[in-house]
PDB file of C-alpha atoms in Angstrom:
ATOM      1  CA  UNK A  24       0.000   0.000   0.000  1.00  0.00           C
ATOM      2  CA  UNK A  25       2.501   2.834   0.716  1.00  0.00           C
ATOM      3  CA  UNK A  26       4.344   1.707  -2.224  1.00  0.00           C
ATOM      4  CA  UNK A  27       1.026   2.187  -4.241  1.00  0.00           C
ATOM      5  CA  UNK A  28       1.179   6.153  -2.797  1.00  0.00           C
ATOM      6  CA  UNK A  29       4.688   6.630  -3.839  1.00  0.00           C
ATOM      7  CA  UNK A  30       3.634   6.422  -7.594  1.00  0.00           C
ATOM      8  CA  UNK A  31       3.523   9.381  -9.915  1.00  0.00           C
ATOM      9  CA  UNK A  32      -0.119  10.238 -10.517  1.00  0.00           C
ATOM     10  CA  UNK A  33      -1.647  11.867 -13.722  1.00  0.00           C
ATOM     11  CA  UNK A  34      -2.473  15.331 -12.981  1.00  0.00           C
ATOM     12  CA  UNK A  35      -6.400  14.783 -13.577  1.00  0.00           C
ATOM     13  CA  UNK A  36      -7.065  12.099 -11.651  1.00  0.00           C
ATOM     14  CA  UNK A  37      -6.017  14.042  -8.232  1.00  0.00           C
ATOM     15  CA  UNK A  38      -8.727  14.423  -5.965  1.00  0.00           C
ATOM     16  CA  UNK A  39      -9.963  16.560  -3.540  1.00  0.00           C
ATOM     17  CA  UNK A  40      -9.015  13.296  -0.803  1.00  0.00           C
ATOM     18  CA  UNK A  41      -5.430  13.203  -2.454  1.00  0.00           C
ATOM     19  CA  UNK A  42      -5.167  16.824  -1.894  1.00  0.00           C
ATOM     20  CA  UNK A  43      -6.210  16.539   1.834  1.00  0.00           C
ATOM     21  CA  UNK A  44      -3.953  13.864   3.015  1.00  0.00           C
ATOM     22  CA  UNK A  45      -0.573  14.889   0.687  1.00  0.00           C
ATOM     23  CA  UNK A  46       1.194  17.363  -0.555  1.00  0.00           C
ATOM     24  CA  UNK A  47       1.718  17.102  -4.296  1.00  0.00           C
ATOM     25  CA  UNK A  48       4.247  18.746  -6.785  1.00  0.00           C
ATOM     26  CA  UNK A  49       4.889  18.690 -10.490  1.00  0.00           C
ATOM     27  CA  UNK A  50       7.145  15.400 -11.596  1.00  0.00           C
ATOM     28  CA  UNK A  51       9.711  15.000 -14.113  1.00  0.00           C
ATOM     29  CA  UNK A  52      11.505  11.441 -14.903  1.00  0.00           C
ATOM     30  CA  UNK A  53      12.080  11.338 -18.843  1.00  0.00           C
ATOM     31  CA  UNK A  54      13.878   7.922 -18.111  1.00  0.00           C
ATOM     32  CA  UNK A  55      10.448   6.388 -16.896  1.00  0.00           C
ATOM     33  CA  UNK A  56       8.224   8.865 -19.113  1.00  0.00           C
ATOM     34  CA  UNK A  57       6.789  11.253 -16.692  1.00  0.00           C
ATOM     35  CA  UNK A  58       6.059  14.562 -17.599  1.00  0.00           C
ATOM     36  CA  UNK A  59       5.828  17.186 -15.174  1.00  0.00           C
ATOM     37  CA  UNK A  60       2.737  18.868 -17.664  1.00  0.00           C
ATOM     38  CA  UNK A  61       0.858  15.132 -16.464  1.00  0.00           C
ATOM     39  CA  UNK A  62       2.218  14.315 -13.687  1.00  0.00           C
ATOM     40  CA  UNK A  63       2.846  14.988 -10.023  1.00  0.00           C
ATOM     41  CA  UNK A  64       4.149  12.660  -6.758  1.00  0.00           C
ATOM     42  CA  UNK A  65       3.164  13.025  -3.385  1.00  0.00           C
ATOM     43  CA  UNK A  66       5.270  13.636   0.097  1.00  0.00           C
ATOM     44  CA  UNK A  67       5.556  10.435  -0.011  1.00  0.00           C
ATOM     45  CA  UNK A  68       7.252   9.959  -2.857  1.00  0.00           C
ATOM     46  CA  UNK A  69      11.712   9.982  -2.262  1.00  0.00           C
ATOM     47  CA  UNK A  70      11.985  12.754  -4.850  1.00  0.00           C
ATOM     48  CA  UNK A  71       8.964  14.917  -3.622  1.00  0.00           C
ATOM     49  CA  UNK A  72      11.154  18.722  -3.115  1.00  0.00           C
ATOM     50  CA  UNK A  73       9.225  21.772  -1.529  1.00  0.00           C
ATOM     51  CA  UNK A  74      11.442  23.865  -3.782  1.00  0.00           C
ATOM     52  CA  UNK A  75       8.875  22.562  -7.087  1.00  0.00           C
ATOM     53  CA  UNK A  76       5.798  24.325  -7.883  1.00  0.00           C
ATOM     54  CA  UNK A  77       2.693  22.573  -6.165  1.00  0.00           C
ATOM     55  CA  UNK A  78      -0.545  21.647  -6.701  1.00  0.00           C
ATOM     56  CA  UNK A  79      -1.799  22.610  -3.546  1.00  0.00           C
ATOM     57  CA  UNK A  80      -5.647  22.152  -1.931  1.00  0.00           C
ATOM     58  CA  UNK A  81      -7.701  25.325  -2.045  1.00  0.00           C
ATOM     59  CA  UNK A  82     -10.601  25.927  -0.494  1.00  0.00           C
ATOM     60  CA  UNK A  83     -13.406  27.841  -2.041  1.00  0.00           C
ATOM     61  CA  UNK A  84     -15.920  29.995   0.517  1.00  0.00           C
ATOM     62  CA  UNK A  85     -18.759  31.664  -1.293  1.00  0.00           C
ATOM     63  CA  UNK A  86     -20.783  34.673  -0.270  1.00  0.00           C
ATOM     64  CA  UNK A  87     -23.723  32.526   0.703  1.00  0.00           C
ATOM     65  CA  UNK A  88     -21.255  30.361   3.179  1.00  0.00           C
ATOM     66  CA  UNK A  89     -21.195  27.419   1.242  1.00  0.00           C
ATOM     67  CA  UNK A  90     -17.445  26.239   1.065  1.00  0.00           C
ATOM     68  CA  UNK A  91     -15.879  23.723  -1.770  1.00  0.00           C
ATOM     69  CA  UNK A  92     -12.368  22.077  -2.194  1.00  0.00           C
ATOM     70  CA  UNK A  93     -10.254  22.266  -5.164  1.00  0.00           C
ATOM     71  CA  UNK A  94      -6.697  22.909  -6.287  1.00  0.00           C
ATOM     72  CA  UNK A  95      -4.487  25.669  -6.958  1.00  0.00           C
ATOM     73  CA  UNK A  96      -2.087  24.922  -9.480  1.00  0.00           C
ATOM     74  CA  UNK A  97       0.878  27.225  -7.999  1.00  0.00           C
ATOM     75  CA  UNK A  98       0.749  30.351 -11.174  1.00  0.00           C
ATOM     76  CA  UNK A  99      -2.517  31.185 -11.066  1.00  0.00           C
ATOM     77  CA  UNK A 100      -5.505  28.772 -11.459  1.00  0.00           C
ATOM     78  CA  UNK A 101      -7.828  28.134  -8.793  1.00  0.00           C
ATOM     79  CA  UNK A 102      -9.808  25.081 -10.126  1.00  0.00           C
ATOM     80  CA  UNK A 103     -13.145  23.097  -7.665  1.00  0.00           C
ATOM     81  CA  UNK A 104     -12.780  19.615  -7.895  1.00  0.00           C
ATOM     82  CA  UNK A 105     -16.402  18.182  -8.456  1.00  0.00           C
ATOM     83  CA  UNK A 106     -16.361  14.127  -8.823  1.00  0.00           C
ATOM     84  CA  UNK A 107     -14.464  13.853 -11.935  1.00  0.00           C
ATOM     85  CA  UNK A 108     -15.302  17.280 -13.115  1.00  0.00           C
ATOM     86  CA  UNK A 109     -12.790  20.339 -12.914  1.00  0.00           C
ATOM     87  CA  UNK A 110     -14.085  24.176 -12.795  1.00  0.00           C
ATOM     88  CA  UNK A 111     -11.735  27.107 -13.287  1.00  0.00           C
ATOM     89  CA  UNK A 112     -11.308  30.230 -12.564  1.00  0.00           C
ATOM     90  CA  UNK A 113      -8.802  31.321 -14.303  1.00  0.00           C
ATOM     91  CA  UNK A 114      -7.816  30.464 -17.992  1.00  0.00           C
ATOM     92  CA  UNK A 115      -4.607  32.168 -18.460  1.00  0.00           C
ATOM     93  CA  UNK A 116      -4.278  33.677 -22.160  1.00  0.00           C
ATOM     94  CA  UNK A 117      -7.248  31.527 -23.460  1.00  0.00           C
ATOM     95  CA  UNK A 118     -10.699  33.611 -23.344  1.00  0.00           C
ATOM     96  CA  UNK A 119     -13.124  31.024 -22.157  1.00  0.00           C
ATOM     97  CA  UNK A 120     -15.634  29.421 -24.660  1.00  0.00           C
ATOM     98  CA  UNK A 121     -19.433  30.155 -24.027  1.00  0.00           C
ATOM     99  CA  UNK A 122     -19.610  26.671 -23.237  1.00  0.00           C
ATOM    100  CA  UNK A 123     -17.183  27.095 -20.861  1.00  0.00           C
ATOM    101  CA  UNK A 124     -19.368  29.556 -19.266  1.00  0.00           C
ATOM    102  CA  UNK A 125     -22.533  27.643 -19.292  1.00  0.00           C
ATOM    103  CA  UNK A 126     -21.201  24.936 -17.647  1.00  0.00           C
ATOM    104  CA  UNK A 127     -19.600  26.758 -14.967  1.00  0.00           C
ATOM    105  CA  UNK A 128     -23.228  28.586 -14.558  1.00  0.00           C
ATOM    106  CA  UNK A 129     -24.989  25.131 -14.510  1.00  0.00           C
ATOM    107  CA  UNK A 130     -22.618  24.100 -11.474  1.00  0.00           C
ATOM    108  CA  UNK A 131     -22.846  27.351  -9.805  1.00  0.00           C
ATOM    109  CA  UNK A 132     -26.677  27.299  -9.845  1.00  0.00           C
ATOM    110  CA  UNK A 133     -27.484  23.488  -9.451  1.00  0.00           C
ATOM    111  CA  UNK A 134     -25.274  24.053  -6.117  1.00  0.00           C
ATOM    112  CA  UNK A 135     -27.084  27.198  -4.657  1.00  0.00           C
ATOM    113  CA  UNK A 136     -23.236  28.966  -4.649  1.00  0.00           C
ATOM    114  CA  UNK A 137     -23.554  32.667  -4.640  1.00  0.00           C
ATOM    115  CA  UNK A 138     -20.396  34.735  -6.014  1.00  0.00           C
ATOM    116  CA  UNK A 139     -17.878  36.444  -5.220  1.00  0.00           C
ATOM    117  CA  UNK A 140     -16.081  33.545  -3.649  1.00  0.00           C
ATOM    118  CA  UNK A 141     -12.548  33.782  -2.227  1.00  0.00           C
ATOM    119  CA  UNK A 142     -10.038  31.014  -2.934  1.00  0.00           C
ATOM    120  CA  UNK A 143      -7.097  30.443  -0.752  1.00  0.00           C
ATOM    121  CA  UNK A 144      -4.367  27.706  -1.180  1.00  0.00           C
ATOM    122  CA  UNK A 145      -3.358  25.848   1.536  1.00  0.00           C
ATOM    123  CA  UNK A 146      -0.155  25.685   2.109  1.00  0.00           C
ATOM    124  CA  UNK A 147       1.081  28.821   0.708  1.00  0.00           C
ATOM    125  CA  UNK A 148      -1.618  31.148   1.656  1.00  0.00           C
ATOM    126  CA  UNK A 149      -2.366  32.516  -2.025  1.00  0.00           C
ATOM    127  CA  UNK A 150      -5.380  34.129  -2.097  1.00  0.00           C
ATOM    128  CA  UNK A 151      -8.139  35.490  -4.488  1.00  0.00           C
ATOM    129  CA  UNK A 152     -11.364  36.582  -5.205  1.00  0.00           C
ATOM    130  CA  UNK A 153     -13.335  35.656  -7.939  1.00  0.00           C
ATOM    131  CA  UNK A 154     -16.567  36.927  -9.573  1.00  0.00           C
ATOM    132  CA  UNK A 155     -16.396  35.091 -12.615  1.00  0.00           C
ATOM    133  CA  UNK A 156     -14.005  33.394 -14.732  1.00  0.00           C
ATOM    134  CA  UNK A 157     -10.938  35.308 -15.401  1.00  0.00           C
ATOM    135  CA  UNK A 158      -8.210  35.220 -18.435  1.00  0.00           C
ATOM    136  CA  UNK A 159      -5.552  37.758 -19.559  1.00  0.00           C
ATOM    137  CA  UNK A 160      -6.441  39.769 -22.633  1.00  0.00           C
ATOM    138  CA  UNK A 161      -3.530  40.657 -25.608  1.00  0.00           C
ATOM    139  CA  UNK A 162      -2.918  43.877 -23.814  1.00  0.00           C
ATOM    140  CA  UNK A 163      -1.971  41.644 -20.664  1.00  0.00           C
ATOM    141  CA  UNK A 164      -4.822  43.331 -18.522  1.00  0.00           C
ATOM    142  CA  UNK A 165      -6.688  40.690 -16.907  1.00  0.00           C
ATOM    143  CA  UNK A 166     -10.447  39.758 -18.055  1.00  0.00           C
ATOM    144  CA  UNK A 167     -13.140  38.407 -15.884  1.00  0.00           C
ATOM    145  CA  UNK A 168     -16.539  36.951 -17.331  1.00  0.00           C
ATOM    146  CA  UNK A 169     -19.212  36.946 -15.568  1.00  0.00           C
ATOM    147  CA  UNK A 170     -20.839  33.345 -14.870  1.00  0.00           C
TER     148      UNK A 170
END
């Protein structure tokens, strides 16, 4: 079993219990073909290093009290973990789709969550506030879409 907890995992199939009971950061082993885009180890793992950007477990309180778990990717995407399902908040240079929008609505409103909600990492403390998704325009001035 603690063999089983030392292997690399693929990046989407963390979840929010992985998160809670391990620290994770990105992994890079081109001998064994691990990419550090796919794949991450836990503090558990012998090459696990604090000095590697995390994935770290964020926690997501919105206006109405309701409070979700997720991950925080260690740049700047806060993303809730739902089941297999990932929602983010930030899309970095990519403006998000109006699909990407309706489905983020869907989940906001099936789940009663009321926004702004602040997300804050775990272990380093990041912190943000979100109204709607966000993504940085060609002028580098950062976008946020309502949901």
């Amino acid at each position: 079993m603690a063999k089983e907890m030392c292997k690399p995992k693929a990046i989407e199939d963390l979840t929010v219990e992985d998160l809670k009971a391990h620290r994770w950061c990105f992994y890079q082993n081109d001998d064994e073909g691990f990419d550090a885009f796919e794949h991450i180890i836990p503090d558990s793992h012998p090459e696990f290093s604090e000095h590697i950007t995390e994935l770290e477990l964020s926690e997501f309180k919105f206006s109405n009290g309701k409070v979700l778990f997720g991950v925080y990717d260690g740049s700047e995407a806060f993303n809730i973990i739902a089941g297999d399902e990932w929602y983010s908040f930030g899309y970095g240079v990519a403006e998000p789709s109006q699909e990407d929008l309706e489905r983020f609505k869907s989940f906001i409103e099936s789940n009663e969550l009321e926004l702004p909600v602040v997300a804050t990492a775990k272990w380093s403390g990041t912190t943000k506030t979100y109204s709607g998704i966000q993504y940085i325009n060609e002028n580098g001035e950062t976008i946020e879409k309502a949901i």
